[in-house]
């Protein structure tokens, strides 16, 4: 049996993005497992998990909370994107200063487009697959709570749509397409 200290250590390490695919795979395995007892979907008899599965779920939920900025309303999501990109650009500045290759998305030269591409890539690669799996888990094991999953998935879709619109508008602007009221000059 693991000590509390070991479990807390595992929970902290679960926030490492390098463990993302392991966490996603573990969650999908739980989703695909057979129920422990016949009436697990009966709300009066909730599904039970063994201690290792509970720890795995806790690690997954900690990871979800760590990358959950895209689940926030647009104005908060944008604020956190700005803070994150400020940190990324600071790292890129240090890498340039040390004359080492600048990590992807850490170079402030790309400006707004770099920020948008970074966030869309993060959404597509990490956030969407994990939160879609979390929604499936909620739907299977806690169907009355699925309304919460619908809420965070809607926020995710809306934020992704707004980022895509901004990317498209910047691309048009960079390609010489400008919107002037209802007239479009090329």
XYZ file of C-alpha atoms in Angstrom:
186
model
C 0.000 0.000 0.000
C 1.352 3.400 -0.996
C 1.902 6.065 1.595
C 0.156 9.401 1.355
C 3.501 11.020 0.502
C 3.990 8.626 -2.453
C 0.475 9.277 -3.723
C 0.904 13.051 -3.493
C 4.214 12.722 -5.336
C 2.499 10.774 -8.117
C -0.250 13.395 -8.319
C 2.309 16.182 -8.677
C 4.186 14.270 -11.382
C 0.891 13.743 -13.226
C 1.017 17.432 -14.209
C 4.115 16.746 -16.347
C 2.989 17.123 -19.961
C 5.452 14.366 -20.850
C 3.041 11.953 -19.149
C 0.028 13.177 -21.132
C -0.342 10.182 -23.435
C 0.091 7.773 -20.527
C -2.669 9.586 -18.634
C -4.955 9.626 -21.681
C -4.322 5.926 -22.298
C -5.040 5.082 -18.659
C -8.316 7.006 -18.764
C -9.363 5.248 -21.976
C -8.576 1.862 -20.380
C -10.840 2.722 -17.451
C -13.598 3.812 -19.835
C -13.325 0.533 -21.734
C -13.284 -1.736 -18.684
C -16.284 -3.847 -17.835
C -18.331 -2.775 -14.832
C -17.507 -4.363 -11.492
C -21.155 -5.115 -10.825
C -24.215 -5.332 -13.033
C -26.061 -2.215 -11.884
C -23.180 0.274 -12.083
C -25.351 2.642 -14.171
C -28.051 2.625 -11.511
C -27.639 5.986 -9.779
C -28.532 4.413 -6.432
C -25.555 2.062 -6.774
C -22.586 4.099 -8.005
C -19.690 2.401 -9.728
C -16.813 1.472 -7.433
C -13.144 1.401 -8.374
C -10.185 -0.312 -6.753
C -7.501 1.826 -5.086
C -5.119 1.765 -8.080
C -7.891 2.860 -10.461
C -8.888 5.655 -8.045
C -5.272 6.870 -7.969
C -5.150 6.744 -11.775
C -8.355 8.796 -11.937
C -6.982 11.333 -9.451
C -3.815 11.686 -11.554
C -5.906 12.172 -14.679
C -8.097 14.803 -13.002
C -5.029 16.680 -11.716
C -3.663 16.638 -15.272
C -7.025 17.872 -16.588
C -7.059 20.734 -14.114
C -3.481 21.631 -15.064
C -4.345 22.082 -18.754
C -7.894 23.358 -18.277
C -7.448 26.990 -19.346
C -9.313 26.361 -22.625
C -12.336 25.306 -20.558
C -12.678 28.811 -19.173
C -14.861 31.550 -20.657
C -13.178 33.377 -23.548
C -12.030 36.456 -21.603
C -10.313 34.329 -18.918
C -8.890 31.935 -21.483
C -7.371 34.875 -23.407
C -5.865 36.320 -20.237
C -4.226 33.008 -19.368
C -2.997 32.593 -22.957
C -1.327 35.982 -22.663
C 0.323 35.027 -19.372
C 1.502 31.709 -20.762
C 2.915 33.238 -23.929
C 4.724 35.881 -21.860
C 6.409 33.023 -19.999
C 7.176 31.207 -23.276
C 8.690 34.337 -24.831
C 10.807 34.929 -21.744
C 12.158 31.380 -22.114
C 12.799 31.999 -25.825
C 14.680 35.213 -24.988
C 16.886 33.264 -22.556
C 17.516 30.581 -25.170
C 18.559 33.241 -27.708
C 20.797 34.892 -25.121
C 22.487 31.546 -24.454
C 22.774 30.953 -28.216
C 20.824 27.701 -28.119
C 17.975 26.807 -30.502
C 14.724 28.485 -29.525
C 12.047 25.965 -28.578
C 8.872 25.837 -30.690
C 6.404 28.661 -29.938
C 8.915 30.369 -27.628
C 10.069 32.977 -30.167
C 8.257 36.281 -29.877
C 9.041 37.051 -33.544
C 5.809 35.301 -34.616
C 3.655 37.673 -32.552
C -0.120 37.147 -32.517
C -0.032 34.395 -35.142
C 2.513 32.468 -33.062
C 0.237 32.714 -30.019
C -2.801 31.535 -31.970
C -0.943 28.639 -33.619
C 0.509 27.608 -30.265
C -2.884 27.568 -28.581
C -4.641 25.757 -31.448
C -1.902 23.136 -31.509
C -2.191 22.699 -27.734
C -5.975 22.367 -27.993
C -5.805 19.821 -30.819
C -2.910 17.768 -29.439
C -3.514 17.714 -25.705
C -6.680 19.364 -24.446
C -9.372 18.076 -26.805
C -8.438 14.372 -26.672
C -8.168 14.403 -22.875
C -11.388 16.281 -22.213
C -13.329 14.257 -24.782
C -12.172 11.117 -22.950
C -13.149 12.712 -19.619
C -16.610 13.462 -21.024
C -16.942 9.796 -22.103
C -15.926 8.717 -18.620
C -18.523 11.008 -17.039
C -21.196 9.833 -19.468
C -20.477 6.180 -18.691
C -19.983 6.295 -14.933
C -21.976 9.353 -13.849
C -24.648 10.054 -16.466
C -26.471 12.617 -14.310
C -23.288 14.697 -14.244
C -22.887 14.757 -18.023
C -24.321 18.274 -18.144
C -20.962 19.451 -16.717
C -19.086 17.647 -19.455
C -21.301 19.280 -22.070
C -20.512 22.646 -20.510
C -16.719 22.264 -20.649
C -16.837 20.751 -24.144
C -18.938 23.703 -25.348
C -16.402 26.150 -23.893
C -13.582 24.242 -25.573
C -15.337 24.287 -28.961
C -16.191 27.968 -28.655
C -12.631 28.966 -27.724
C -11.218 26.845 -30.535
C -13.637 28.469 -32.996
C -12.657 31.985 -31.861
C -8.950 31.196 -32.136
C -9.487 29.774 -35.634
C -11.397 32.912 -36.670
C -8.540 35.097 -35.415
C -5.984 32.936 -37.232
C -7.980 33.218 -40.459
C -8.366 36.995 -40.092
C -4.620 37.409 -39.488
C -3.820 35.188 -42.469
C -6.097 37.282 -44.702
C -4.529 40.464 -43.369
C -1.019 39.152 -43.989
C -1.982 38.112 -47.514
C -3.209 41.601 -48.353
C -6.924 41.087 -47.840
C -8.456 43.846 -45.757
C -12.001 44.364 -44.612
C -13.199 47.954 -44.949
C -16.755 48.097 -43.713
C -18.639 46.055 -46.326
C -16.022 46.555 -49.049
C -13.279 44.029 -49.460
C -10.129 45.216 -51.166
C -7.662 42.801 -52.616
